[in-house]
Amino acid sequence: MKKEEYIAKAGEYFTGGYNCCQAVAAAFSDVMGLPEDAVLKLSCPFGGGFARLRYVCGAVSGMGMVAGMVYGTDAPDCKAEMYPKTRELADKFKDEFGSIICADLLKGMGTHNDPAKPEPRTAEYYKKRSCLQCVQCAAAILAEDLEKNGRI
């Protein structure tokens, strides 16, 4: 697929009800060589800044998951290469939005004390949040990186 297709696919997952992390990670399930259902299950807890705790944005976590599967190894020392790559991706996201923290991105709408139960996805939900833009931006950053490195 092409960059634009990954971005669109991530957006479709998100507007289809999946969380930010699921949307980004599942869009790249083909690149990771994993079944879509496995990726959706694995990435499910990371939405809302990790189970709606509003810490690291799920879209950023999704980028990290994909990067780990594409560039990582199962060796204990893979951290030496993965941490800089993951920070590079996160920094590009931060350059766009000013933060990688979910609570900051929600601009006062979400706190670390939010209830665990997700809010219903309504037109108002999408209108007042930047989540869709975050998902699409994360997918774009990741697709650009994968394209640059000959992985897509």
PDB file of N, CA, C and O in Angstrom, residues 91-146:
ATOM      1  N   ASP A  91       9.091  12.300  18.577  1.00  0.00           N
ATOM      2  CA  ASP A  91       9.474  13.712  18.445  1.00  0.00           C
ATOM      3  C   ASP A  91       8.804  14.368  17.240  1.00  0.00           C
ATOM      4  O   ASP A  91       8.407  15.536  17.301  1.00  0.00           O
ATOM      5  N   LYS A  92       8.672  13.639  16.155  1.00  0.00           N
ATOM      6  CA  LYS A  92       7.980  14.191  14.977  1.00  0.00           C
ATOM      7  C   LYS A  92       6.516  14.462  15.300  1.00  0.00           C
ATOM      8  O   LYS A  92       5.954  15.477  14.888  1.00  0.00           O
ATOM      9  N   PHE A  93       5.901  13.554  16.045  1.00  0.00           N
ATOM     10  CA  PHE A  93       4.514  13.755  16.475  1.00  0.00           C
ATOM     11  C   PHE A  93       4.435  14.978  17.401  1.00  0.00           C
ATOM     12  O   PHE A  93       3.562  15.829  17.244  1.00  0.00           O
ATOM     13  N   LYS A  94       5.361  15.077  18.325  1.00  0.00           N
ATOM     14  CA  LYS A  94       5.384  16.211  19.264  1.00  0.00           C
ATOM     15  C   LYS A  94       5.589  17.532  18.520  1.00  0.00           C
ATOM     16  O   LYS A  94       4.999  18.554  18.901  1.00  0.00           O
ATOM     17  N   ASP A  95       6.395  17.522  17.487  1.00  0.00           N
ATOM     18  CA  ASP A  95       6.588  18.730  16.675  1.00  0.00           C
ATOM     19  C   ASP A  95       5.270  19.206  16.069  1.00  0.00           C
ATOM     20  O   ASP A  95       5.039  20.402  15.926  1.00  0.00           O
ATOM     21  N   GLU A  96       4.401  18.270  15.727  1.00  0.00           N
ATOM     22  CA  GLU A  96       3.094  18.609  15.141  1.00  0.00           C
ATOM     23  C   GLU A  96       2.094  19.107  16.168  1.00  0.00           C
ATOM     24  O   GLU A  96       1.339  20.038  15.914  1.00  0.00           O
ATOM     25  N   PHE A  97       2.053  18.463  17.335  1.00  0.00           N
ATOM     26  CA  PHE A  97       0.978  18.720  18.301  1.00  0.00           C
ATOM     27  C   PHE A  97       1.437  19.360  19.608  1.00  0.00           C
ATOM     28  O   PHE A  97       0.601  19.716  20.434  1.00  0.00           O
ATOM     29  N   GLY A  98       2.740  19.470  19.820  1.00  0.00           N
ATOM     30  CA  GLY A  98       3.250  20.108  21.031  1.00  0.00           C
ATOM     31  C   GLY A  98       3.393  19.176  22.217  1.00  0.00           C
ATOM     32  O   GLY A  98       3.921  19.566  23.249  1.00  0.00           O
ATOM     33  N   SER A  99       2.926  17.947  22.089  1.00  0.00           N
ATOM     34  CA  SER A  99       2.990  16.982  23.181  1.00  0.00           C
ATOM     35  C   SER A  99       2.707  15.592  22.636  1.00  0.00           C
ATOM     36  O   SER A  99       2.138  15.453  21.550  1.00  0.00           O
ATOM     37  N   ILE A 100       3.096  14.583  23.404  1.00  0.00           N
ATOM     38  CA  ILE A 100       2.684  13.213  23.107  1.00  0.00           C
ATOM     39  C   ILE A 100       1.782  12.693  24.229  1.00  0.00           C
ATOM     40  O   ILE A 100       1.415  11.523  24.242  1.00  0.00           O
ATOM     41  N   ILE A 101       1.409  13.567  25.148  1.00  0.00           N
ATOM     42  CA  ILE A 101       0.592  13.192  26.301  1.00  0.00           C
ATOM     43  C   ILE A 101      -0.888  13.410  25.975  1.00  0.00           C
ATOM     44  O   ILE A 101      -1.303  14.514  25.618  1.00  0.00           O
ATOM     45  N   CYS A 102      -1.665  12.358  26.123  1.00  0.00           N
ATOM     46  CA  CYS A 102      -3.093  12.388  25.789  1.00  0.00           C
ATOM     47  C   CYS A 102      -3.826  13.543  26.475  1.00  0.00           C
ATOM     48  O   CYS A 102      -4.580  14.269  25.833  1.00  0.00           O
ATOM     49  N   ALA A 103      -3.619  13.709  27.770  1.00  0.00           N
ATOM     50  CA  ALA A 103      -4.314  14.775  28.510  1.00  0.00           C
ATOM     51  C   ALA A 103      -3.992  16.148  27.925  1.00  0.00           C
ATOM     52  O   ALA A 103      -4.882  17.006  27.830  1.00  0.00           O
ATOM     53  N   ASP A 104      -2.756  16.374  27.514  1.00  0.00           N
ATOM     54  CA  ASP A 104      -2.381  17.654  26.894  1.00  0.00           C
ATOM     55  C   ASP A 104      -3.063  17.819  25.538  1.00  0.00           C
ATOM     56  O   ASP A 104      -3.531  18.908  25.199  1.00  0.00           O
ATOM     57  N   LEU A 105      -3.099  16.738  24.773  1.00  0.00           N
ATOM     58  CA  LEU A 105      -3.692  16.795  23.436  1.00  0.00           C
ATOM     59  C   LEU A 105      -5.193  17.056  23.498  1.00  0.00           C
ATOM     60  O   LEU A 105      -5.754  17.681  22.604  1.00  0.00           O
ATOM     61  N   LEU A 106      -5.835  16.591  24.569  1.00  0.00           N
ATOM     62  CA  LEU A 106      -7.273  16.820  24.735  1.00  0.00           C
ATOM     63  C   LEU A 106      -7.584  18.218  25.252  1.00  0.00           C
ATOM     64  O   LEU A 106      -8.749  18.596  25.362  1.00  0.00           O
ATOM     65  N   LYS A 107      -6.553  18.971  25.583  1.00  0.00           N
ATOM     66  CA  LYS A 107      -6.687  20.380  25.991  1.00  0.00           C
ATOM     67  C   LYS A 107      -7.741  20.581  27.086  1.00  0.00           C
ATOM     68  O   LYS A 107      -8.708  21.321  26.926  1.00  0.00           O
ATOM     69  N   GLY A 108      -7.546  19.860  28.201  1.00  0.00           N
ATOM     70  CA  GLY A 108      -8.412  20.034  29.352  1.00  0.00           C
ATOM     71  C   GLY A 108      -9.661  19.180  29.364  1.00  0.00           C
ATOM     72  O   GLY A 108     -10.394  19.176  30.341  1.00  0.00           O
ATOM     73  N   MET A 109      -9.930  18.450  28.296  1.00  0.00           N
ATOM     74  CA  MET A 109     -11.134  17.609  28.256  1.00  0.00           C
ATOM     75  C   MET A 109     -10.921  16.277  28.951  1.00  0.00           C
ATOM     76  O   MET A 109     -11.871  15.603  29.296  1.00  0.00           O
ATOM     77  N   GLY A 110      -9.679  15.871  29.121  1.00  0.00           N
ATOM     78  CA  GLY A 110      -9.398  14.587  29.736  1.00  0.00           C
ATOM     79  C   GLY A 110      -8.352  14.731  30.812  1.00  0.00           C
ATOM     80  O   GLY A 110      -7.441  15.548  30.698  1.00  0.00           O
ATOM     81  N   THR A 111      -8.499  13.960  31.866  1.00  0.00           N
ATOM     82  CA  THR A 111      -7.523  13.987  32.958  1.00  0.00           C
ATOM     83  C   THR A 111      -7.134  12.563  33.311  1.00  0.00           C
ATOM     84  O   THR A 111      -7.760  11.600  32.866  1.00  0.00           O
ATOM     85  N   HIS A 112      -6.117  12.446  34.143  1.00  0.00           N
ATOM     86  CA  HIS A 112      -5.654  11.138  34.582  1.00  0.00           C
ATOM     87  C   HIS A 112      -6.695  10.448  35.466  1.00  0.00           C
ATOM     88  O   HIS A 112      -6.573   9.277  35.761  1.00  0.00           O
ATOM     89  N   ASN A 113      -7.713  11.177  35.870  1.00  0.00           N
ATOM     90  CA  ASN A 113      -8.762  10.616  36.718  1.00  0.00           C
ATOM     91  C   ASN A 113     -10.039  10.273  35.950  1.00  0.00           C
ATOM     92  O   ASN A 113     -11.058   9.996  36.563  1.00  0.00           O
ATOM     93  N   ASP A 114      -9.997  10.299  34.634  1.00  0.00           N
ATOM     94  CA  ASP A 114     -11.180   9.953  33.852  1.00  0.00           C
ATOM     95  C   ASP A 114     -11.609   8.521  34.169  1.00  0.00           C
ATOM     96  O   ASP A 114     -10.765   7.652  34.416  1.00  0.00           O
ATOM     97  N   PRO A 115     -12.907   8.255  34.132  1.00  0.00           N
ATOM     98  CA  PRO A 115     -13.353   6.875  34.349  1.00  0.00           C
ATOM     99  C   PRO A 115     -12.842   5.963  33.236  1.00  0.00           C
ATOM    100  O   PRO A 115     -12.558   6.421  32.127  1.00  0.00           O
ATOM    101  N   ALA A 116     -12.729   4.694  33.546  1.00  0.00           N
ATOM    102  CA  ALA A 116     -12.201   3.729  32.577  1.00  0.00           C
ATOM    103  C   ALA A 116     -13.143   3.511  31.402  1.00  0.00           C
ATOM    104  O   ALA A 116     -12.703   3.171  30.309  1.00  0.00           O
ATOM    105  N   LYS A 117     -14.425   3.710  31.605  1.00  0.00           N
ATOM    106  CA  LYS A 117     -15.400   3.457  30.549  1.00  0.00           C
ATOM    107  C   LYS A 117     -15.301   4.530  29.459  1.00  0.00           C
ATOM    108  O   LYS A 117     -15.452   5.722  29.734  1.00  0.00           O
ATOM    109  N   PRO A 118     -15.086   4.110  28.213  1.00  0.00           N
ATOM    110  CA  PRO A 118     -14.997   5.081  27.113  1.00  0.00           C
ATOM    111  C   PRO A 118     -16.321   5.802  26.870  1.00  0.00           C
ATOM    112  O   PRO A 118     -17.392   5.277  27.146  1.00  0.00           O
ATOM    113  N   GLU A 119     -16.201   6.996  26.343  1.00  0.00           N
ATOM    114  CA  GLU A 119     -17.386   7.776  25.975  1.00  0.00           C
ATOM    115  C   GLU A 119     -17.959   7.248  24.662  1.00  0.00           C
ATOM    116  O   GLU A 119     -17.219   6.764  23.807  1.00  0.00           O
ATOM    117  N   PRO A 120     -19.273   7.396  24.482  1.00  0.00           N
ATOM    118  CA  PRO A 120     -19.870   6.990  23.198  1.00  0.00           C
ATOM    119  C   PRO A 120     -19.310   7.841  22.055  1.00  0.00           C
ATOM    120  O   PRO A 120     -19.052   9.033  22.224  1.00  0.00           O
ATOM    121  N   ARG A 121     -19.127   7.224  20.910  1.00  0.00           N
ATOM    122  CA  ARG A 121     -18.617   7.932  19.734  1.00  0.00           C
ATOM    123  C   ARG A 121     -19.791   8.600  19.022  1.00  0.00           C
ATOM    124  O   ARG A 121     -20.549   7.957  18.308  1.00  0.00           O
ATOM    125  N   THR A 122     -19.915   9.890  19.235  1.00  0.00           N
ATOM    126  CA  THR A 122     -20.962  10.681  18.612  1.00  0.00           C
ATOM    127  C   THR A 122     -20.320  11.730  17.710  1.00  0.00           C
ATOM    128  O   THR A 122     -19.096  11.917  17.743  1.00  0.00           O
ATOM    129  N   ALA A 123     -21.135  12.436  16.965  1.00  0.00           N
ATOM    130  CA  ALA A 123     -20.603  13.516  16.130  1.00  0.00           C
ATOM    131  C   ALA A 123     -19.909  14.557  17.003  1.00  0.00           C
ATOM    132  O   ALA A 123     -18.860  15.093  16.632  1.00  0.00           O
ATOM    133  N   GLU A 124     -20.466  14.836  18.171  1.00  0.00           N
ATOM    134  CA  GLU A 124     -19.868  15.801  19.102  1.00  0.00           C
ATOM    135  C   GLU A 124     -18.510  15.309  19.615  1.00  0.00           C
ATOM    136  O   GLU A 124     -17.576  16.089  19.772  1.00  0.00           O
ATOM    137  N   TYR A 125     -18.408  14.020  19.868  1.00  0.00           N
ATOM    138  CA  TYR A 125     -17.148  13.416  20.315  1.00  0.00           C
ATOM    139  C   TYR A 125     -16.039  13.733  19.313  1.00  0.00           C
ATOM    140  O   TYR A 125     -14.973  14.199  19.675  1.00  0.00           O
ATOM    141  N   TYR A 126     -16.287  13.456  18.042  1.00  0.00           N
ATOM    142  CA  TYR A 126     -15.281  13.678  17.003  1.00  0.00           C
ATOM    143  C   TYR A 126     -15.009  15.159  16.790  1.00  0.00           C
ATOM    144  O   TYR A 126     -13.892  15.550  16.464  1.00  0.00           O
ATOM    145  N   LYS A 127     -16.024  15.980  16.985  1.00  0.00           N
ATOM    146  CA  LYS A 127     -15.903  17.411  16.740  1.00  0.00           C
ATOM    147  C   LYS A 127     -14.993  18.102  17.757  1.00  0.00           C
ATOM    148  O   LYS A 127     -14.236  19.000  17.408  1.00  0.00           O
ATOM    149  N   LYS A 128     -15.039  17.669  19.010  1.00  0.00           N
ATOM    150  CA  LYS A 128     -14.304  18.381  20.056  1.00  0.00           C
ATOM    151  C   LYS A 128     -12.921  17.810  20.358  1.00  0.00           C
ATOM    152  O   LYS A 128     -12.208  18.357  21.175  1.00  0.00           O
ATOM    153  N   ARG A 129     -12.530  16.733  19.705  1.00  0.00           N
ATOM    154  CA  ARG A 129     -11.240  16.096  19.965  1.00  0.00           C
ATOM    155  C   ARG A 129     -10.343  16.135  18.731  1.00  0.00           C
ATOM    156  O   ARG A 129     -10.814  16.044  17.621  1.00  0.00           O
ATOM    157  N   SER A 130      -9.056  16.149  18.976  1.00  0.00           N
ATOM    158  CA  SER A 130      -8.084  16.087  17.883  1.00  0.00           C
ATOM    159  C   SER A 130      -7.631  14.658  17.609  1.00  0.00           C
ATOM    160  O   SER A 130      -6.696  14.441  16.850  1.00  0.00           O
ATOM    161  N   CYS A 131      -8.296  13.679  18.198  1.00  0.00           N
ATOM    162  CA  CYS A 131      -7.858  12.284  18.106  1.00  0.00           C
ATOM    163  C   CYS A 131      -7.724  11.789  16.663  1.00  0.00           C
ATOM    164  O   CYS A 131      -6.729  11.136  16.322  1.00  0.00           O
ATOM    165  N   LEU A 132      -8.684  12.076  15.822  1.00  0.00           N
ATOM    166  CA  LEU A 132      -8.603  11.625  14.435  1.00  0.00           C
ATOM    167  C   LEU A 132      -7.376  12.224  13.747  1.00  0.00           C
ATOM    168  O   LEU A 132      -6.647  11.524  13.040  1.00  0.00           O
ATOM    169  N   GLN A 133      -7.127  13.498  13.991  1.00  0.00           N
ATOM    170  CA  GLN A 133      -5.949  14.146  13.402  1.00  0.00           C
ATOM    171  C   GLN A 133      -4.666  13.515  13.954  1.00  0.00           C
ATOM    172  O   GLN A 133      -3.694  13.333  13.214  1.00  0.00           O
ATOM    173  N   CYS A 134      -4.666  13.172  15.236  1.00  0.00           N
ATOM    174  CA  CYS A 134      -3.495  12.523  15.844  1.00  0.00           C
ATOM    175  C   CYS A 134      -3.239  11.164  15.205  1.00  0.00           C
ATOM    176  O   CYS A 134      -2.096  10.813  14.900  1.00  0.00           O
ATOM    177  N   VAL A 135      -4.295  10.394  15.012  1.00  0.00           N
ATOM    178  CA  VAL A 135      -4.182   9.074  14.388  1.00  0.00           C
ATOM    179  C   VAL A 135      -3.644   9.209  12.970  1.00  0.00           C
ATOM    180  O   VAL A 135      -2.717   8.491  12.562  1.00  0.00           O
ATOM    181  N   GLN A 136      -4.191  10.118  12.207  1.00  0.00           N
ATOM    182  CA  GLN A 136      -3.762  10.289  10.825  1.00  0.00           C
ATOM    183  C   GLN A 136      -2.331  10.809  10.740  1.00  0.00           C
ATOM    184  O   GLN A 136      -1.557  10.381   9.882  1.00  0.00           O
ATOM    185  N   CYS A 137      -1.970  11.701  11.643  1.00  0.00           N
ATOM    186  CA  CYS A 137      -0.605  12.222  11.666  1.00  0.00           C
ATOM    187  C   CYS A 137       0.377  11.110  12.034  1.00  0.00           C
ATOM    188  O   CYS A 137       1.430  10.973  11.405  1.00  0.00           O
ATOM    189  N   ALA A 138       0.052  10.318  13.048  1.00  0.00           N
ATOM    190  CA  ALA A 138       0.924   9.212  13.453  1.00  0.00           C
ATOM    191  C   ALA A 138       1.094   8.222  12.302  1.00  0.00           C
ATOM    192  O   ALA A 138       2.210   7.751  12.042  1.00  0.00           O
ATOM    193  N   ALA A 139       0.017   7.920  11.613  1.00  0.00           N
ATOM    194  CA  ALA A 139       0.091   7.012  10.467  1.00  0.00           C
ATOM    195  C   ALA A 139       0.966   7.604   9.363  1.00  0.00           C
ATOM    196  O   ALA A 139       1.749   6.881   8.733  1.00  0.00           O
ATOM    197  N   ALA A 140       0.865   8.903   9.151  1.00  0.00           N
ATOM    198  CA  ALA A 140       1.681   9.562   8.129  1.00  0.00           C
ATOM    199  C   ALA A 140       3.167   9.530   8.501  1.00  0.00           C
ATOM    200  O   ALA A 140       4.018   9.210   7.661  1.00  0.00           O
ATOM    201  N   ILE A 141       3.476   9.837   9.752  1.00  0.00           N
ATOM    202  CA  ILE A 141       4.867   9.816  10.216  1.00  0.00           C
ATOM    203  C   ILE A 141       5.446   8.416  10.047  1.00  0.00           C
ATOM    204  O   ILE A 141       6.560   8.238   9.550  1.00  0.00           O
ATOM    205  N   LEU A 142       4.685   7.442  10.470  1.00  0.00           N
ATOM    206  CA  LEU A 142       5.143   6.064  10.391  1.00  0.00           C
ATOM    207  C   LEU A 142       5.297   5.610   8.942  1.00  0.00           C
ATOM    208  O   LEU A 142       6.317   4.999   8.573  1.00  0.00           O
ATOM    209  N   ALA A 143       4.324   5.914   8.108  1.00  0.00           N
ATOM    210  CA  ALA A 143       4.400   5.524   6.698  1.00  0.00           C
ATOM    211  C   ALA A 143       5.596   6.174   6.009  1.00  0.00           C
ATOM    212  O   ALA A 143       6.296   5.521   5.223  1.00  0.00           O
ATOM    213  N   GLU A 144       5.853   7.440   6.311  1.00  0.00           N
ATOM    214  CA  GLU A 144       7.013   8.123   5.728  1.00  0.00           C
ATOM    215  C   GLU A 144       8.305   7.439   6.128  1.00  0.00           C
ATOM    216  O   GLU A 144       9.213   7.244   5.316  1.00  0.00           O
ATOM    217  N   ASP A 145       8.399   7.074   7.406  1.00  0.00           N
ATOM    218  CA  ASP A 145       9.599   6.412   7.902  1.00  0.00           C
ATOM    219  C   ASP A 145       9.771   5.041   7.244  1.00  0.00           C
ATOM    220  O   ASP A 145      10.865   4.694   6.798  1.00  0.00           O
ATOM    221  N   LEU A 146       8.703   4.281   7.178  1.00  0.00           N
ATOM    222  CA  LEU A 146       8.769   2.950   6.578  1.00  0.00           C
ATOM    223  C   LEU A 146       9.098   3.031   5.087  1.00  0.00           C
ATOM    224  O   LEU A 146       9.868   2.223   4.563  1.00  0.00           O
TER     225      LEU A 146
END
